[in-house]
Amino acid sequence: MKLSDVAKKVGVSPITISRALRNPEIVSEDLRQTILRTVDEMGYVPNLAARALAGRHNGIIGVITPALHQHGFAGLMIGIEDCLRTTEFRVQYSNTLHHADREAGQLKSFLMQKPAGVIIAGAESYDDLLPLIENAACPIAHITDLSQEPERLVVGLDHHAAGAEPTRFLLSRGYQRIGFIGGGTDLRSRRRREGYEAAMREAGRFDPDLAIRADAPGTTGLGRELLTRLLQRVPDVDAVFAQNDELALGVLIECGVRGIRVPEDFGICGFNDLEFSAFTEPSLTTVHIPRYDIGYRVADMLLRAVRDEPPGEDKVDCGFSIIPRGSTR
């Protein structure tokens, strides 16, 4: 099935069909609906490779992420797609699963296809990426920890601060032996752990035995396991800052099994503010990340660059907020 077949069926030129598919706003409503209906009926699928050869790009926005499989990424993804939904661009995802050595290869794979643009949503390292970014024929936007290298088309937050502030919050609620549990080794997780350690040192309460992690996904089951190990190591631990809400839920469940009273005797703070955190018993104190806003803003920033429009801001700190709930005093 070719573009010319659709054009013949509708009774217009192939270029009119192309315009209706690529820039629908420049075609009248009645003709556009006729073309779209005919495309569906005939099963026509645009040839993106041919489009890329004929024009500047293939109409695809590539998104490289380390965490497509994690609940926390859903908000980012919805924000990106909501921003691009009414445009002529389509989104294609690539998942590195936190393997830094895959990032450059996946960026090369996208760039070989002449995309309209690329979003790198959480790179582990920019050492191999920067030469590719500097020579790319399309704009590349970034969701990063704000300590990382890119200075243009960047949306993110300071993960060091996002580890330090929840720790200070727990200290302010009277908890003293605050543990840290994590299930990831990526840069953002490491920065949050460094923030936790800095806040504990600042308070004169740092103890390396209070921090425990596993090189495994941060699941509810792992949360139970890590609390068990932490209690064996430091029996008088009285609070935990967990790297994500799934881990925090595991801690809450293990406390219930052991008869540990939350929040009276033990405080719990999670991270990400996933939907279930407001409905546990007690509800989970957590750190809210504006994931939808981050996704929407980085997509809008990239879209402006693709259209050669001013970006507004080159680097945006979306910040975070602590949501106090029933798992802390």
Coordinates of C-alpha atoms in Angstrom, one line a residue:
M1 CA 0.0 0.0 0.0
K2 CA 1.5 3.3 -1.1
L3 CA 0.7 7.0 -0.4
S4 CA -0.3 7.3 -4.1
D5 CA -2.9 4.6 -3.6
V6 CA -4.6 6.6 -0.8
A7 CA -4.4 9.8 -2.9
K8 CA -6.1 8.1 -5.9
K9 CA -8.8 6.7 -3.6
V10 CA -9.5 10.2 -2.1
G11 CA -9.1 12.0 -5.4
V12 CA -6.3 14.4 -4.3
S13 CA -2.6 14.6 -4.8
P14 CA -0.1 12.5 -2.8
I15 CA 1.4 15.7 -1.3
T16 CA -2.1 16.6 0.2
I17 CA -2.2 13.2 1.9
S18 CA 1.3 13.7 3.2
R19 CA 0.4 17.1 4.6
A20 CA -2.8 15.7 6.3
L21 CA -0.7 13.1 8.0
R22 CA 2.3 15.3 9.0
N23 CA 0.7 18.7 9.6
P24 CA -3.1 18.1 9.9
E25 CA -3.8 21.6 11.0
I26 CA -3.1 22.9 7.5
V27 CA -5.8 20.7 5.8
S28 CA -9.5 21.5 6.1
E29 CA -11.5 19.5 8.7
D30 CA -13.7 17.7 6.2
L31 CA -10.8 16.7 3.9
R32 CA -8.7 15.6 6.9
Q33 CA -11.5 13.4 8.2
T34 CA -11.9 11.8 4.7
I35 CA -8.2 11.2 4.4
L36 CA -7.9 9.6 7.9
R37 CA -10.9 7.4 7.3
T38 CA -9.5 6.3 4.0
V39 CA -6.1 5.6 5.6
D40 CA -7.8 3.4 8.2
E41 CA -9.9 1.6 5.7
M42 CA -7.0 0.8 3.3
G43 CA -4.5 0.0 6.1
Y44 CA -1.9 2.4 4.9
V45 CA 1.1 2.7 7.2
P46 CA 3.5 5.7 6.6
N47 CA 7.1 4.8 5.6
L48 CA 9.2 6.6 8.2
A49 CA 12.4 5.8 6.5
A50 CA 11.2 7.4 3.3
R51 CA 10.0 10.4 5.3
A52 CA 13.4 10.8 6.9
L53 CA 15.1 10.6 3.5
A54 CA 12.8 13.2 2.1
G55 CA 12.8 15.6 5.0
R56 CA 14.7 16.8 8.1
H57 CA 13.4 13.9 10.3
N58 CA 11.2 10.9 10.6
G59 CA 8.6 12.4 12.9
I60 CA 9.7 10.4 16.0
I61 CA 10.7 11.7 19.4
G62 CA 13.0 9.1 21.0
V63 CA 13.0 8.7 24.8
I64 CA 15.9 6.8 26.4
T65 CA 15.1 5.8 30.0
P66 CA 16.7 3.5 32.6
A67 CA 13.4 2.7 34.2
L68 CA 10.5 2.1 31.9
H69 CA 9.6 -1.0 34.0
Q70 CA 9.3 1.0 37.3
H71 CA 6.1 2.6 38.6
G72 CA 7.8 5.9 39.2
F73 CA 8.4 6.4 35.4
A74 CA 4.7 6.3 34.6
G75 CA 4.1 9.9 35.6
L76 CA 7.0 11.1 33.4
M77 CA 5.7 9.1 30.4
I78 CA 2.2 10.4 30.7
G79 CA 3.5 14.0 30.9
I80 CA 5.7 13.5 27.8
E81 CA 2.8 11.9 25.8
D82 CA 0.2 14.5 26.9
C83 CA 2.5 17.3 25.7
L84 CA 3.1 15.6 22.3
R85 CA -0.4 14.1 21.8
T86 CA -1.8 16.8 19.6
T87 CA 1.4 17.3 17.6
E88 CA 2.6 15.5 14.4
F89 CA 5.2 13.7 16.5
R90 CA 5.1 10.2 17.9
V91 CA 7.1 8.7 20.8
Q92 CA 9.4 5.7 20.8
Y93 CA 10.9 4.4 24.0
S94 CA 14.2 2.6 24.7
N95 CA 15.0 1.1 28.1
T96 CA 18.6 0.8 29.4
L97 CA 17.6 -1.0 32.7
H98 CA 20.2 1.2 34.5
H99 CA 23.1 -0.1 32.4
A100 CA 25.3 2.9 31.6
D101 CA 27.1 1.0 28.8
R102 CA 23.9 0.8 26.8
E103 CA 23.1 4.5 26.8
A104 CA 25.5 5.5 24.0
G105 CA 24.5 2.6 21.8
Q106 CA 20.8 3.4 22.2
L107 CA 21.4 7.1 21.5
K108 CA 23.3 6.1 18.3
S109 CA 20.5 3.8 17.3
F110 CA 18.0 6.7 17.5
L111 CA 20.2 9.2 15.8
M112 CA 20.7 6.8 12.8
Q113 CA 17.0 7.0 12.2
K114 CA 16.9 10.8 11.9
P115 CA 14.5 11.5 14.7
A116 CA 12.9 14.9 15.3
G117 CA 14.5 14.9 18.7
V118 CA 15.5 12.8 21.7
I119 CA 14.8 12.9 25.4
I120 CA 17.4 11.3 27.7
A121 CA 15.4 10.6 30.8
G122 CA 18.0 9.8 33.5
A123 CA 21.4 9.0 32.1
E124 CA 23.8 7.3 34.4
S125 CA 26.9 8.9 32.8
Y126 CA 27.5 11.5 30.1
D127 CA 31.1 10.5 29.4
D128 CA 30.2 8.7 26.2
L129 CA 27.0 10.7 25.4
L130 CA 28.4 14.2 25.2
P131 CA 30.3 13.7 21.9
L132 CA 27.2 12.2 20.3
I133 CA 25.0 15.1 21.7
E134 CA 27.4 17.8 20.5
N135 CA 27.3 16.3 16.9
A136 CA 23.6 15.3 16.8
A137 CA 21.6 16.7 13.9
C138 CA 18.5 17.0 16.1
P139 CA 17.9 18.7 19.5
I140 CA 18.3 16.5 22.6
A141 CA 16.6 17.3 25.9
H142 CA 17.4 15.8 29.4
I143 CA 15.8 14.8 32.6
T144 CA 18.8 14.8 35.1
D145 CA 20.1 15.2 38.5
L146 CA 21.1 18.9 38.4
S147 CA 24.7 18.0 39.2
Q148 CA 25.1 16.4 35.8
E149 CA 26.8 17.9 32.8
P150 CA 24.1 19.2 30.4
E151 CA 23.4 22.9 30.7
R152 CA 20.8 23.3 28.0
L153 CA 17.3 21.7 27.5
V154 CA 17.4 20.3 31.0
V155 CA 14.6 19.6 33.5
G156 CA 15.3 17.8 36.8
L157 CA 16.0 18.2 40.5
D158 CA 18.7 18.0 43.1
H159 CA 18.7 14.4 44.4
H160 CA 21.3 15.2 47.0
A161 CA 18.9 17.7 48.6
A162 CA 16.0 15.2 48.1
G163 CA 18.0 12.8 50.3
A164 CA 19.0 15.4 52.9
E165 CA 15.7 17.1 53.5
P166 CA 13.6 14.0 54.3
T167 CA 16.4 12.9 56.8
R168 CA 16.2 16.3 58.5
F169 CA 12.4 16.0 58.6
L170 CA 12.7 12.6 60.4
L171 CA 15.2 14.2 62.9
S172 CA 12.8 17.1 63.5
R173 CA 10.1 14.6 64.4
G174 CA 12.2 13.2 67.2
Y175 CA 13.7 10.1 65.5
Q176 CA 17.4 9.7 66.2
R177 CA 18.7 6.4 64.9
I178 CA 17.5 6.8 61.3
G179 CA 18.4 4.1 58.8
F180 CA 18.6 4.3 55.0
I181 CA 17.6 1.4 52.8
G182 CA 17.9 1.3 49.0
G183 CA 17.6 -1.2 46.1
G184 CA 19.4 0.7 43.4
T185 CA 23.0 1.8 42.5
D186 CA 22.1 4.4 39.9
L187 CA 23.4 7.9 40.2
R188 CA 20.2 9.4 41.5
S189 CA 20.0 6.8 44.3
R190 CA 23.6 7.4 45.2
R191 CA 23.0 11.1 45.4
R192 CA 20.1 10.7 47.7
R193 CA 22.2 8.4 49.9
E194 CA 24.9 11.0 50.0
G195 CA 22.3 13.6 51.0
Y196 CA 21.1 11.3 53.8
E197 CA 24.7 10.8 55.1
A198 CA 25.4 14.6 55.0
A199 CA 22.3 15.4 57.0
M200 CA 23.1 12.7 59.6
R201 CA 26.7 14.0 59.9
E202 CA 25.4 17.5 60.3
A203 CA 23.2 16.3 63.2
G204 CA 26.1 14.4 64.7
R205 CA 24.3 11.1 64.3
F206 CA 26.0 9.4 61.3
D207 CA 26.6 5.7 61.7
P208 CA 27.6 3.7 58.5
D209 CA 25.8 0.6 59.9
L210 CA 22.5 2.4 59.6
A211 CA 22.7 2.5 55.8
I212 CA 22.0 -0.8 54.0
R213 CA 21.2 -1.5 50.3
A214 CA 21.0 -4.4 47.9
D215 CA 21.9 -4.4 44.2
A216 CA 18.3 -5.4 43.2
P217 CA 15.0 -3.8 42.2
G218 CA 13.4 -1.8 45.1
T219 CA 10.4 -4.1 45.7
T220 CA 8.1 -4.5 48.7
G221 CA 9.7 -7.9 49.4
L222 CA 13.1 -6.3 49.4
G223 CA 11.9 -3.7 51.9
R224 CA 10.9 -6.4 54.4
E225 CA 14.3 -8.1 53.9
L226 CA 16.4 -5.0 54.3
L227 CA 14.5 -4.0 57.5
T228 CA 15.2 -7.4 58.9
R229 CA 18.9 -7.1 58.1
L230 CA 19.0 -3.6 59.5
L231 CA 17.3 -4.6 62.8
Q232 CA 19.9 -7.4 63.2
R233 CA 22.7 -5.0 62.6
V234 CA 21.3 -2.0 64.6
P235 CA 18.5 -3.2 67.0
D236 CA 17.8 0.4 68.2
V237 CA 17.1 1.9 64.8
D238 CA 14.0 3.9 65.2
A239 CA 13.2 5.2 61.7
V240 CA 13.9 4.5 58.0
F241 CA 14.2 6.6 54.9
A242 CA 13.5 4.3 52.0
Q243 CA 14.6 4.9 48.4
N244 CA 11.1 4.4 47.1
D245 CA 7.5 3.8 48.3
E246 CA 7.6 0.1 47.4
L247 CA 10.5 -0.4 49.9
A248 CA 8.7 1.8 52.4
L249 CA 5.6 -0.4 52.1
G250 CA 7.8 -3.5 52.8
V251 CA 9.2 -1.8 55.9
L252 CA 5.6 -1.0 57.1
I253 CA 4.5 -4.6 56.6
E254 CA 7.5 -6.0 58.4
C255 CA 6.9 -3.6 61.3
G256 CA 3.3 -4.9 61.5
V257 CA 4.5 -8.5 61.6
R258 CA 7.0 -7.7 64.3
G259 CA 4.6 -5.7 66.4
I260 CA 6.6 -2.5 66.0
R261 CA 4.3 0.5 66.5
V262 CA 4.4 3.0 63.6
P263 CA 4.8 5.9 64.1
E264 CA 5.1 5.9 67.8
D265 CA 8.2 3.7 68.0
F266 CA 9.3 3.7 64.4
G267 CA 9.1 6.3 61.6
I268 CA 9.0 5.5 57.9
C269 CA 9.5 7.9 55.0
G270 CA 9.3 6.7 51.4
F271 CA 10.1 8.4 48.1
N272 CA 8.1 9.1 44.9
D273 CA 4.6 9.5 46.4
L274 CA 3.0 6.7 44.5
E275 CA -0.8 6.5 44.7
F276 CA -1.0 3.6 47.2
S277 CA 1.2 5.5 49.7
A278 CA -1.9 7.6 50.8
F279 CA -4.0 4.5 51.4
T280 CA -1.8 2.2 53.5
E281 CA -2.5 2.0 57.3
P282 CA -1.0 4.1 58.5
S283 CA -0.5 6.1 55.4
L284 CA 3.1 6.6 54.2
T285 CA 5.0 9.8 54.7
T286 CA 6.9 10.3 51.4
V287 CA 8.8 12.7 49.1
H288 CA 6.6 13.9 46.2
I289 CA 8.4 14.3 42.9
P290 CA 6.4 16.3 40.2
R291 CA 6.9 13.5 37.6
Y292 CA 4.1 14.5 35.3
D293 CA 5.3 18.2 35.3
I294 CA 8.9 17.1 34.6
G295 CA 7.8 14.9 31.7
Y296 CA 5.5 17.6 30.2
R297 CA 8.1 20.4 30.6
V298 CA 11.0 18.5 29.0
A299 CA 8.8 17.5 26.1
D300 CA 7.6 21.1 25.6
M301 CA 11.2 22.3 25.8
L302 CA 12.3 19.8 23.2
L303 CA 9.3 20.6 21.0
R304 CA 10.2 24.3 21.0
A305 CA 13.8 23.4 20.0
V306 CA 12.5 21.1 17.1
R307 CA 10.4 24.0 15.9
D308 CA 13.3 26.5 16.3
E309 CA 11.3 28.5 18.9
P310 CA 12.9 30.0 22.0
P311 CA 13.0 27.4 24.9
G312 CA 11.9 29.8 27.6
E313 CA 14.4 28.4 30.1
D314 CA 17.5 26.3 29.4
K315 CA 17.6 24.5 32.8
V316 CA 14.6 24.0 35.1
D317 CA 14.7 22.8 38.7
C318 CA 11.3 21.2 39.4
G319 CA 12.1 20.5 43.0
F320 CA 10.3 18.1 45.4
S321 CA 8.2 18.3 48.6
I322 CA 7.8 16.2 51.7
I323 CA 4.3 14.8 52.3
P324 CA 3.8 14.1 56.0
R325 CA 1.4 11.3 56.7
G326 CA 0.6 8.7 59.3
S327 CA 3.9 6.8 59.3
T328 CA 5.8 9.6 61.1
R329 CA 5.0 11.4 64.3

